[in-house]
Coordinates of C-alpha atoms in Angstrom, one line a residue:
Chain H
M21 CA -26.1 16.7 -17.9
I22 CA -23.2 18.1 -15.9
R23 CA -23.7 18.9 -12.3
A24 CA -21.3 20.4 -9.8
V25 CA -21.0 19.4 -6.2
G26 CA -18.7 21.2 -3.9
I27 CA -16.1 19.2 -1.9
A28 CA -14.3 21.2 0.7
G29 CA -10.5 21.2 0.8
C30 CA -9.9 20.0 -2.8
D31 CA -8.9 22.1 -5.8
Q32 CA -10.3 21.8 -9.2
D33 CA -7.9 19.2 -10.5
K34 CA -8.3 17.1 -7.4
L35 CA -11.8 15.8 -7.7
L36 CA -13.2 15.5 -11.2
L37 CA -16.1 13.4 -12.4
H38 CA -17.5 10.0 -13.1
D39 CA -18.8 8.4 -16.3
G40 CA -18.4 11.8 -18.1
K41 CA -21.7 12.9 -16.6
K42 CA -20.9 14.7 -13.4
V43 CA -18.3 17.2 -12.2
W44 CA -17.2 17.6 -8.6
S45 CA -15.3 20.7 -7.9
T46 CA -15.0 23.6 -5.5
S47 CA -13.7 25.8 -8.3
E48 CA -15.9 28.6 -9.4
A49 CA -14.7 28.2 -13.0
S50 CA -17.3 27.0 -15.5
G51 CA -18.0 27.1 -19.2
E52 CA -17.7 24.5 -21.9
E53 CA -14.0 24.8 -22.2
W54 CA -13.4 24.2 -18.5
I55 CA -15.7 21.3 -18.5
A56 CA -14.0 19.8 -21.6
K57 CA -10.7 20.1 -19.7
Q58 CA -12.1 18.3 -16.7
L59 CA -13.5 15.6 -18.9
K60 CA -10.2 15.0 -20.5
S61 CA -8.5 14.8 -17.2
V62 CA -10.9 12.1 -16.1
A63 CA -10.4 10.2 -19.3
D64 CA -6.6 10.4 -18.6
R65 CA -7.1 9.4 -15.0
D66 CA -7.4 5.7 -15.8
K67 CA -4.4 5.7 -18.1
G68 CA -1.8 7.6 -16.1
I69 CA 0.5 10.5 -16.9
T70 CA 1.0 10.6 -20.6
G71 CA 1.8 12.9 -23.5
Q72 CA 5.0 14.5 -22.2
E73 CA 8.0 14.0 -24.5
V74 CA 11.6 15.3 -24.8
F75 CA 13.6 15.2 -28.1
G76 CA 17.3 15.7 -28.5
D77 CA 20.6 14.0 -29.3
G78 CA 20.5 10.5 -28.1
V79 CA 17.3 10.9 -26.0
F80 CA 15.2 7.8 -25.8
D81 CA 12.3 6.4 -23.9
F82 CA 13.5 4.0 -21.3
R83 CA 10.6 1.8 -20.3
Y84 CA 10.6 0.4 -16.8
G85 CA 7.8 -2.1 -16.1
P86 CA 5.3 -3.7 -15.9
V87 CA 7.5 -6.8 -15.3
T88 CA 10.8 -5.8 -13.6
G89 CA 12.5 -6.6 -10.4
G90 CA 12.7 -2.9 -9.5
V91 CA 9.0 -2.1 -9.7
M92 CA 7.0 -4.6 -7.7
E93 CA 3.5 -3.6 -9.0
A94 CA 2.1 -3.9 -12.5
G95 CA 2.7 -0.5 -14.0
A96 CA 5.2 1.1 -16.3
Y97 CA 7.5 4.2 -16.0
H98 CA 8.6 5.8 -19.2
L99 CA 11.8 7.6 -18.4
Y100 CA 13.1 9.9 -21.2
T101 CA 16.9 10.0 -20.9
Y102 CA 20.2 10.1 -22.9
G103 CA 21.6 7.5 -20.6
E104 CA 21.9 8.8 -17.1
R105 CA 19.9 12.0 -16.3
I106 CA 16.1 11.7 -16.3
L107 CA 14.6 14.4 -18.5
C108 CA 11.0 13.6 -18.4
V109 CA 8.7 11.0 -16.9
N110 CA 5.5 9.4 -18.1
I111 CA 3.7 6.9 -15.8
D112 CA 1.3 4.3 -17.1
W113 CA -1.0 2.6 -14.5
S114 CA -3.5 1.2 -17.0
Y115 CA -2.1 -2.3 -16.4
K116 CA -3.8 -2.2 -13.0
H117 CA -7.1 -0.7 -13.9
R118 CA -9.9 -3.0 -12.6
G119 CA -12.9 -0.6 -12.8
L120 CA -13.8 -1.1 -9.2
E121 CA -15.9 2.0 -8.9
S122 CA -18.4 0.7 -11.5
S123 CA -18.3 -2.8 -9.8
A124 CA -19.7 -1.2 -6.7
I125 CA -22.8 0.0 -8.5
G126 CA -25.9 -1.9 -7.6
L127 CA -24.4 -3.4 -4.5
G128 CA -25.6 -3.2 -0.9
V129 CA -23.6 -1.0 1.4
E130 CA -21.7 -3.8 3.2
D131 CA -20.6 -5.4 -0.1
A132 CA -19.6 -2.0 -1.4
L133 CA -17.2 -1.7 1.5
N134 CA -15.5 -5.0 0.4
V135 CA -15.1 -3.5 -3.0
A136 CA -13.5 -0.3 -1.5
E137 CA -11.1 -2.5 0.5
S138 CA -10.0 -4.3 -2.8
V139 CA -8.9 -1.0 -4.4
C140 CA -5.6 -1.0 -2.6
G141 CA -4.8 -3.7 -0.1
N142 CA -2.3 -1.7 1.9
F143 CA -4.8 1.2 2.3
A144 CA -7.7 -1.2 2.8
F145 CA -8.9 0.3 6.0
S146 CA -8.5 3.9 4.7
H147 CA -10.6 3.1 1.7
S148 CA -13.2 1.3 3.8
L149 CA -13.3 4.2 6.3
A150 CA -13.7 6.9 3.7
M151 CA -16.5 4.9 2.0
S152 CA -18.3 4.2 5.2
R153 CA -18.2 7.8 6.2
A154 CA -19.6 8.7 2.8
I155 CA -22.5 6.2 3.2
E156 CA -23.1 7.3 6.8
S157 CA -23.3 10.9 5.7
A158 CA -25.7 9.9 2.8
L159 CA -28.0 8.0 5.2
A160 CA -27.6 10.5 8.0
I161 CA -26.4 7.8 10.5
E162 CA -24.8 9.1 13.6
V163 CA -21.6 7.3 14.5
P164 CA -21.1 6.4 18.2
S165 CA -17.9 7.7 19.8
Q166 CA -16.9 4.2 20.7
L167 CA -16.8 3.2 17.1
R168 CA -15.0 6.4 16.0
K169 CA -12.2 5.6 18.4
V170 CA -11.9 1.9 17.3
R171 CA -11.7 3.1 13.7
I172 CA -8.9 5.6 14.7
I173 CA -6.9 2.7 16.2
A174 CA -7.2 0.7 13.0
L175 CA -6.4 3.7 10.8
E176 CA -3.3 4.5 12.8
L177 CA -2.1 0.9 12.7
E178 CA -2.4 1.0 9.0
R179 CA -0.4 4.2 8.9
I180 CA 2.4 2.7 11.1
Y181 CA 2.9 -0.4 9.0
N182 CA 2.8 1.5 5.7
H183 CA 5.4 4.0 7.0
I184 CA 7.7 1.3 8.3
Y185 CA 7.4 -0.5 5.0
A186 CA 8.3 2.7 3.1
I187 CA 11.4 3.3 5.3
S188 CA 12.5 -0.4 4.9
Q189 CA 12.2 0.0 1.2
L190 CA 14.4 3.1 1.3
A191 CA 17.0 1.3 3.5
S192 CA 16.9 -1.7 1.1
A193 CA 17.6 0.7 -1.9
A194 CA 20.6 2.1 -0.1
A195 CA 21.9 -1.4 0.6
Q196 CA 21.6 -1.0 4.4
K197 CA 21.1 -4.8 4.8
V198 CA 21.0 -5.1 8.6
M199 CA 18.7 -2.1 8.9
T200 CA 16.4 -3.5 6.2
S201 CA 16.2 -6.9 7.8
H202 CA 15.3 -5.4 11.2
L203 CA 12.7 -3.1 9.7
Q204 CA 11.2 -6.0 7.8
A205 CA 11.0 -7.9 11.1
I206 CA 9.1 -5.0 12.7
Y207 CA 6.9 -4.8 9.6
E208 CA 6.0 -8.5 9.7
D209 CA 5.3 -8.2 13.5
L210 CA 3.0 -5.3 12.8
L211 CA 1.1 -7.3 10.2
R212 CA 0.7 -10.2 12.7
L213 CA -0.5 -7.7 15.3
N214 CA -3.2 -6.6 12.8
N215 CA -4.2 -10.2 12.4
D216 CA -4.3 -10.9 16.1
F217 CA -6.5 -8.0 17.0
F218 CA -8.5 -7.3 13.8
G219 CA -8.6 -10.7 12.2
S220 CA -6.8 -9.7 9.0
R221 CA -3.2 -8.9 8.2
F222 CA -4.3 -5.9 6.1
L223 CA -7.3 -4.9 8.4
R224 CA -9.8 -6.2 5.8
G225 CA -13.4 -7.0 6.6
F226 CA -13.3 -5.3 10.0
N227 CA -15.1 -2.0 9.3
G228 CA -18.8 -1.8 8.8
I229 CA -21.6 0.8 8.6
S230 CA -22.6 2.1 12.0
G231 CA -20.7 -0.7 13.7
T232 CA -17.7 -3.1 13.3
A233 CA -18.4 -6.1 11.0
K234 CA -16.3 -8.4 13.2
P235 CA -16.5 -8.7 17.0
F236 CA -13.8 -6.6 18.7
N237 CA -12.6 -7.3 22.2
D238 CA -11.6 -3.9 23.7
E239 CA -10.3 -5.6 26.8
A240 CA -7.4 -6.8 24.6
L241 CA -6.4 -3.2 23.8
I242 CA -4.0 -3.1 26.7
H243 CA -2.0 -6.0 25.1
L244 CA -2.1 -4.1 21.8
S245 CA -0.6 -1.0 23.3
R246 CA 2.1 -3.0 25.1
R247 CA 3.1 -4.9 21.9
L248 CA 3.0 -1.7 19.9
G249 CA 5.1 0.1 22.5
S250 CA 7.9 -2.5 22.2
L251 CA 7.8 -2.4 18.4
S252 CA 8.0 1.4 18.6
D253 CA 11.1 1.2 20.9
R254 CA 12.8 -1.2 18.4
F255 CA 12.0 1.2 15.6
D256 CA 13.3 4.2 17.6
Y257 CA 16.6 2.4 18.2
L258 CA 17.0 1.6 14.5
Y259 CA 15.9 5.0 13.3
E260 CA 18.5 6.8 15.5
R261 CA 21.2 4.6 14.0
A262 CA 20.0 5.2 10.5
L263 CA 20.3 9.0 10.9
E264 CA 24.0 8.5 11.8
S265 CA 24.7 6.5 8.7
E266 CA 26.2 8.9 6.2
N267 CA 25.9 6.4 3.3
F268 CA 22.2 6.2 3.8
M269 CA 21.6 10.0 4.4
D270 CA 23.7 10.9 1.3
R271 CA 21.3 8.9 -0.9
L272 CA 18.2 10.6 0.5
H273 CA 19.5 14.1 0.9
D274 CA 18.5 16.4 -2.0
T275 CA 16.9 13.5 -3.9
A276 CA 13.6 14.1 -5.7
K277 CA 13.1 17.6 -4.3
L278 CA 9.7 19.2 -4.4
D279 CA 8.9 22.6 -3.0
S280 CA 5.7 23.6 -1.3
E281 CA 4.5 25.7 -4.3
K282 CA 4.8 22.8 -6.7
A283 CA 3.3 20.4 -4.2
E284 CA 0.2 22.5 -3.7
K285 CA -0.1 23.1 -7.5
I286 CA -0.1 19.3 -8.1
G287 CA -2.6 18.8 -5.3
V288 CA -0.5 16.2 -3.4
T289 CA -1.3 15.8 0.3
G290 CA 0.0 13.7 3.2
P291 CA 3.6 13.2 4.2
T292 CA 4.8 14.5 0.8
L293 CA 3.1 17.9 1.4
R294 CA 4.1 18.0 5.1
A295 CA 7.7 17.4 4.1
T296 CA 7.7 20.7 2.2
G297 CA 6.8 22.6 5.4
V298 CA 3.1 22.9 5.0
R299 CA 1.1 21.9 8.1
E300 CA -1.8 20.2 6.4
D301 CA -3.5 17.1 7.6
F302 CA -7.2 16.1 7.5
R303 CA -6.8 14.8 11.0
L304 CA -6.4 18.4 12.2
Q305 CA -10.1 18.9 11.3
D306 CA -11.2 15.9 13.3
Q307 CA -12.3 16.6 16.9
D308 CA -11.2 13.1 18.0
Y309 CA -7.6 13.9 17.2
E310 CA -7.3 16.6 19.8
G311 CA -3.8 18.0 20.1
L312 CA -2.3 16.4 17.0
R313 CA 1.3 17.5 16.6
C314 CA 1.3 17.1 12.8
A315 CA 4.9 16.5 12.0
T316 CA 6.5 18.6 9.3
S317 CA 9.9 19.0 7.7
Q318 CA 11.3 21.8 5.5
M319 CA 13.5 20.4 2.8
G320 CA 11.0 18.6 0.6
D321 CA 13.5 15.8 -0.4
S322 CA 13.4 12.1 0.2
L323 CA 15.1 12.6 3.6
A324 CA 12.4 15.0 4.7
R325 CA 9.7 12.6 3.7
M326 CA 11.3 9.8 5.6
E327 CA 11.6 12.1 8.7
V328 CA 7.9 13.0 8.5
R329 CA 7.0 9.3 8.2
A330 CA 9.2 8.3 11.2
E331 CA 7.7 11.1 13.3
E332 CA 4.2 10.0 12.4
V333 CA 5.0 6.4 13.5
F334 CA 5.8 7.6 17.0
E335 CA 2.8 9.9 17.0
S336 CA 0.4 7.2 15.9
V337 CA 1.7 4.9 18.6
E338 CA 0.8 7.6 21.2
I339 CA -2.6 8.2 19.6
I340 CA -3.4 4.4 19.8
S341 CA -2.4 4.4 23.4
D342 CA -4.6 7.4 24.2
M343 CA -7.5 6.0 22.3
S344 CA -7.2 2.7 24.2
G345 CA -7.4 4.6 27.5
E346 CA -10.4 6.6 26.3
L347 CA -12.2 3.4 25.2
K348 CA -11.6 1.8 28.6
E349 CA -13.1 4.9 30.3
L350 CA -16.1 4.6 27.9
R351 CA -16.5 1.0 28.7
D352 CA -16.3 1.6 32.4
S353 CA -19.0 4.2 32.2
G354 CA -21.3 1.7 30.6
S355 CA -21.4 2.7 26.9
A356 CA -22.4 0.1 24.3
P357 CA -19.5 -1.6 22.6
A358 CA -18.6 -0.7 19.0
T359 CA -19.3 -4.2 17.8
D360 CA -23.0 -3.8 17.9
N361 CA -23.8 -3.6 14.2
K362 CA -27.2 -2.0 13.9
S363 CA -29.2 -2.6 10.8
V364 CA -28.7 0.0 8.1
P365 CA -31.7 1.8 6.8
D366 CA -32.6 1.4 3.1
G367 CA -32.4 5.1 2.4
S368 CA -31.5 7.3 -0.6
G369 CA -29.2 10.2 -0.7
S370 CA -25.6 11.3 -1.5
G371 CA -22.6 11.8 0.8
I372 CA -18.9 12.5 0.9
G373 CA -16.4 10.8 3.2
Y374 CA -12.8 11.8 3.8
C375 CA -10.0 10.1 5.5
E376 CA -6.3 10.8 6.0
S377 CA -4.7 7.7 4.5
P378 CA -1.0 7.0 5.1
S379 CA -0.2 8.7 1.8
G380 CA -2.6 11.6 2.0
L381 CA -6.2 12.7 1.7
L382 CA -8.6 10.1 0.4
A383 CA -12.2 11.1 -0.5
Y384 CA -15.3 9.1 -1.6
Y385 CA -18.4 10.4 -3.1
V386 CA -21.4 8.0 -2.9
E387 CA -24.9 8.1 -4.2
L388 CA -27.5 5.7 -2.8
Q389 CA -30.9 4.6 -4.0
N390 CA -33.1 2.5 -1.7
G391 CA -30.0 1.2 0.1
K392 CA -28.1 0.3 -3.0
I393 CA -25.1 2.1 -4.4
S394 CA -26.0 4.0 -7.6
S395 CA -22.8 6.0 -8.1
V396 CA -19.3 6.1 -6.6
Y397 CA -16.3 8.3 -7.1
A398 CA -13.0 7.8 -5.3
A399 CA -10.2 10.5 -5.3
T400 CA -7.2 8.6 -4.2
P401 CA -3.9 10.1 -3.0
S402 CA -1.7 8.0 -5.3
I403 CA -2.8 9.9 -8.4
F404 CA -1.3 13.0 -7.0
G405 CA 1.6 11.1 -5.6
F406 CA 2.6 9.9 -9.1
K407 CA 2.3 13.4 -10.5
A408 CA 4.7 14.5 -7.8
I409 CA 7.1 11.6 -8.6
G410 CA 7.0 12.6 -12.2
E411 CA 7.7 16.3 -11.4
S412 CA 10.4 15.6 -8.8
L413 CA 12.4 13.0 -10.8
V414 CA 13.2 15.4 -13.6
G415 CA 16.9 16.3 -13.3
N416 CA 17.7 13.4 -11.1
I417 CA 19.8 10.4 -12.2
F418 CA 18.8 6.7 -12.6
T419 CA 20.2 5.6 -9.3
D420 CA 17.9 8.1 -7.5
F421 CA 14.8 6.4 -8.9
P422 CA 14.0 3.9 -6.0
F423 CA 14.7 6.7 -3.4
A424 CA 12.2 8.9 -5.2
V425 CA 9.5 6.4 -5.8
E426 CA 9.5 4.7 -2.4
S427 CA 9.6 8.0 -0.4
F428 CA 6.3 9.2 -2.0
G429 CA 4.2 6.1 -1.0
A430 CA 2.2 6.1 -4.3
Y431 CA 0.8 2.8 -5.4
F432 CA -0.5 1.7 -8.9
A433 CA -3.4 -0.2 -7.3
D434 CA -4.5 2.9 -5.5
A435 CA -4.2 5.2 -8.5
A436 CA -5.7 2.9 -11.1
R437 CA -8.6 1.6 -9.1
Chain F
M1 CA 19.6 0.0 25.1
K2 CA 23.2 1.1 24.9
S3 CA 24.5 1.8 21.4
P4 CA 27.7 0.0 20.5
K5 CA 30.0 1.8 18.0
W6 CA 29.5 -0.9 15.4
W7 CA 25.8 -1.2 15.7
P8 CA 25.4 -3.5 12.6
I9 CA 27.3 -6.1 14.7
W10 CA 24.6 -5.7 17.3
G11 CA 22.1 -6.2 14.5
L12 CA 23.7 -9.4 13.4
T13 CA 23.7 -10.9 16.9
R14 CA 19.9 -10.7 17.3
R15 CA 18.1 -14.0 16.7
L16 CA 14.8 -13.3 14.9
T17 CA 14.3 -16.5 12.9
E18 CA 11.4 -18.6 14.0
R19 CA 11.8 -22.3 14.7
T20 CA 8.2 -23.1 13.6
G21 CA 8.0 -25.7 10.8
Y22 CA 6.3 -24.6 7.6
S23 CA 6.3 -27.9 5.7
K24 CA 3.0 -29.5 4.9
D25 CA 2.2 -32.3 2.5
L26 CA 0.1 -30.6 -0.2
D27 CA 0.2 -32.9 -3.1
V28 CA 2.3 -30.5 -5.2
P29 CA 4.8 -32.5 -7.3
S30 CA 8.4 -31.3 -7.6
A31 CA 9.3 -30.2 -11.1
S32 CA 12.8 -31.6 -10.9
R33 CA 15.2 -33.1 -8.4
I34 CA 17.6 -30.2 -9.2
F35 CA 15.5 -27.9 -7.0
R36 CA 16.3 -29.9 -3.8
K37 CA 19.0 -27.5 -2.7
S38 CA 18.0 -24.2 -4.2
L39 CA 14.9 -22.6 -5.7
H40 CA 14.8 -19.2 -7.3
V41 CA 11.4 -17.4 -7.3
Y42 CA 10.1 -14.6 -9.5
P43 CA 6.9 -12.9 -8.3
I44 CA 4.7 -11.2 -11.0
D45 CA 1.8 -8.9 -10.1
V46 CA -1.0 -9.5 -12.6
G47 CA -3.5 -7.0 -11.0
N48 CA -3.9 -7.9 -7.3
A49 CA -5.0 -5.4 -4.8
N50 CA -1.3 -4.9 -3.6
D51 CA -1.7 -6.8 -0.4
L52 CA -0.1 -9.9 -2.0
N53 CA 2.9 -7.7 -3.1
F54 CA 3.2 -6.4 0.5
D55 CA 3.1 -10.0 1.7
I56 CA 5.9 -11.0 -0.7
R57 CA 8.0 -8.3 1.0
A58 CA 6.9 -9.7 4.4
L59 CA 8.1 -13.2 3.2
Q60 CA 11.6 -11.8 3.1
A61 CA 11.5 -10.9 6.8
P62 CA 14.0 -12.5 9.1
Q63 CA 11.2 -14.4 11.0
Y64 CA 10.8 -16.7 8.0
N65 CA 14.5 -16.6 6.9
I66 CA 13.7 -18.4 3.6
H67 CA 17.3 -18.4 2.6
R68 CA 17.9 -21.3 5.1
F69 CA 15.7 -23.5 2.9
G70 CA 17.5 -22.4 -0.2
I71 CA 14.7 -20.2 -1.5
F72 CA 15.8 -16.9 -3.1
F73 CA 14.1 -14.2 -5.1
A74 CA 15.3 -13.6 -8.6
D75 CA 15.3 -10.1 -10.3
V76 CA 14.2 -11.4 -13.7
P77 CA 12.1 -14.4 -14.9
R78 CA 15.2 -15.6 -16.9
H79 CA 16.9 -16.5 -13.6
A80 CA 13.9 -18.1 -11.9
D81 CA 12.7 -21.6 -11.4
V82 CA 9.2 -20.7 -10.1
L83 CA 6.9 -18.0 -11.4
L84 CA 4.6 -16.8 -8.6
V85 CA 1.5 -15.3 -10.2
L86 CA 0.0 -12.8 -7.7
G87 CA -3.7 -12.2 -8.1
R88 CA -6.3 -12.8 -10.7
P89 CA -5.0 -11.7 -14.1
I90 CA -6.7 -8.6 -15.6
E91 CA -7.1 -8.4 -19.3
K92 CA -4.2 -6.1 -20.0
M93 CA -1.8 -8.2 -18.0
V94 CA -2.7 -11.5 -19.8
P95 CA -0.3 -11.1 -22.8
V96 CA 2.4 -9.8 -20.3
L97 CA 1.9 -12.9 -18.1
L98 CA 2.0 -15.3 -21.1
E99 CA 5.2 -13.7 -22.4
T100 CA 6.8 -13.9 -18.9
A101 CA 5.9 -17.6 -18.7
N102 CA 7.5 -18.0 -22.1
Q103 CA 10.7 -16.5 -20.9
M104 CA 11.1 -19.0 -18.1
P105 CA 14.0 -21.4 -18.5
G106 CA 13.0 -25.1 -18.2
P107 CA 12.3 -27.0 -16.0
Y108 CA 10.0 -24.5 -14.3
S109 CA 6.7 -24.3 -12.3
I110 CA 4.0 -21.8 -12.0
V111 CA 2.2 -21.1 -8.7
S112 CA -0.9 -19.0 -8.8
I113 CA -1.9 -17.1 -5.6
E114 CA -5.2 -15.3 -5.0
S115 CA -6.2 -13.8 -1.7
E116 CA -9.4 -14.8 0.0
G117 CA -12.4 -13.1 -1.4
E118 CA -10.6 -12.0 -4.5
N119 CA -12.4 -14.5 -6.7
G120 CA -14.9 -12.0 -7.9
F121 CA -17.3 -9.6 -6.3
I122 CA -21.0 -9.9 -6.1
G123 CA -22.0 -7.9 -9.2
R124 CA -19.2 -8.7 -11.6
E125 CA -16.0 -10.5 -11.7
V126 CA -12.7 -8.7 -12.1
G127 CA -10.1 -10.3 -14.3
V128 CA -9.9 -13.7 -16.0
D129 CA -9.6 -17.2 -14.6
I130 CA -5.9 -18.3 -14.9
A131 CA -7.1 -21.9 -15.8
S132 CA -8.5 -20.5 -19.1
L133 CA -5.1 -19.2 -20.2
G134 CA -3.7 -22.5 -21.3
L135 CA -0.6 -22.1 -19.2
T136 CA 1.4 -25.3 -18.8
N137 CA 3.4 -26.3 -15.7
V138 CA 0.9 -24.8 -13.3
A139 CA 2.0 -26.8 -10.2
A140 CA -0.3 -25.2 -7.6
R141 CA -3.2 -22.8 -7.2
I142 CA -3.7 -21.1 -3.8
T143 CA -7.2 -19.6 -3.9
N144 CA -7.7 -18.9 -0.2
Y145 CA -4.3 -17.4 0.6
R146 CA -4.1 -16.0 4.1
E147 CA -0.5 -15.6 5.2
P148 CA 3.1 -16.1 3.9
K149 CA 3.4 -19.5 5.5
D150 CA 1.1 -20.8 2.8
I151 CA 3.6 -19.8 0.1
I152 CA 6.5 -21.3 1.9
A153 CA 4.6 -24.6 2.3
V154 CA 4.0 -24.8 -1.5
L155 CA 7.6 -23.9 -2.3
L156 CA 9.0 -26.6 0.1
N157 CA 6.7 -29.1 -1.7
L158 CA 8.2 -28.0 -5.1
M159 CA 11.6 -28.6 -3.7
G160 CA 10.6 -32.0 -2.5
K161 CA 11.3 -31.1 1.1
V162 CA 8.3 -32.4 3.0
N163 CA 8.8 -34.0 6.4

């Protein structure tokens, strides 16, 4: 039996189905042929981007991964080339497929959040947040504003360290040794800051349903804002110098270009889409993010993506500072702290949860029966990120490869689940 | 901050390295005395949730400054003395891991790292136990990994540098 459920803001290729039984789509298209196409896309979803080939004089498949110094994660790129120019790209992430969606079935809601956090460690909080929003929507739980604000702080911290990581990887690829070391120092300090305030370097195990799972001291927020402010100043200083370095800028400028039309067709979101001039961000729909600037850039190349990331770092620091102030006001007015984890009702139902992860829109669809998970579907940003990498690499040369891959912020763990 | 013309010189004058000691006596035997001065490490991802990969990058941060101990990252297993196995191997990565271990030049050691809570979810376990793969030279297994200091402590033991 195939059933369609509408998910706002996603096109037909974006959210497909689970176990070959269900289709999620906003598209009005229907019919057996359309459904067969969707089923095939889902079957391919666990494998990667396959089936594209180029033939010609001296063209061969250059396989890069899963064990190589250049690609940290277990996954393989198949680059079709005659020696220098990349003609076609297939990407295989099946080495990383762990079947985590099916692992969550039968679990209670708190355990299911742990599974969601294990999908991709560097997006752990985004996954946990999207899953918890889906569960809260399924069980019709109202989230107190205190908790919403604490969650925003954690989500923005995740965005900051991911963006700094991506920029440090770009600097490293361009052999900017001093810049790389300083960015890595900031990155390590950010991870320690996560550990000091949220009890985990990667913000794991903090989020819960209708309350935080770990106690959270909001009186310490003033120290968090202060430490973050000094890290942001250090980053600002480095970033200004980086933009003056012609060596660095030349490597990023015009590399792995993607225009807005192609980006929207692929379905990619996040900094990649915003770097093509499209002002799209799920946070714009969120009332708690009032007055979000939403940084954009026009060129659609690696440089534009780095600019968007850097702007977002500064904006996230401001958001965290604002949220800390608002939390203090709430506390002074006598609201209950976000740490009170109320008991979760054993209900049934289905719900969808979204979140703007550091690399784009992340969505979870969850079905519950008597308080246990009966079905999960995750639409992760990296699947679309890899499609964009494949599209944009064509025509570039081998040495552009790290600048393309690192600027998109797509991860095998996130795509393969 | 005023920007000097040669700002990388400014960068080189910062002192970011920590003075904290990382060495701990862990009962991890050194594979050879030749590792006392330098140890080359190759990390292989066998299906972890990516947080271990991110922590390996953090390990290269100037705070730790692992080069002062003589620890370096190699680009290929052929140049390495230690194979860092990151995560719990998933089925498709098992033959890849065995072949990588096969490519290591002797003498070598294998260190397996799994982050806390990765040992399997309630419901079903993901991946296989590394002990069942019959790998030789497994010098240490960290099953409750928390931060990069844990890795440095094991590597210092492998070099025979314990205070």
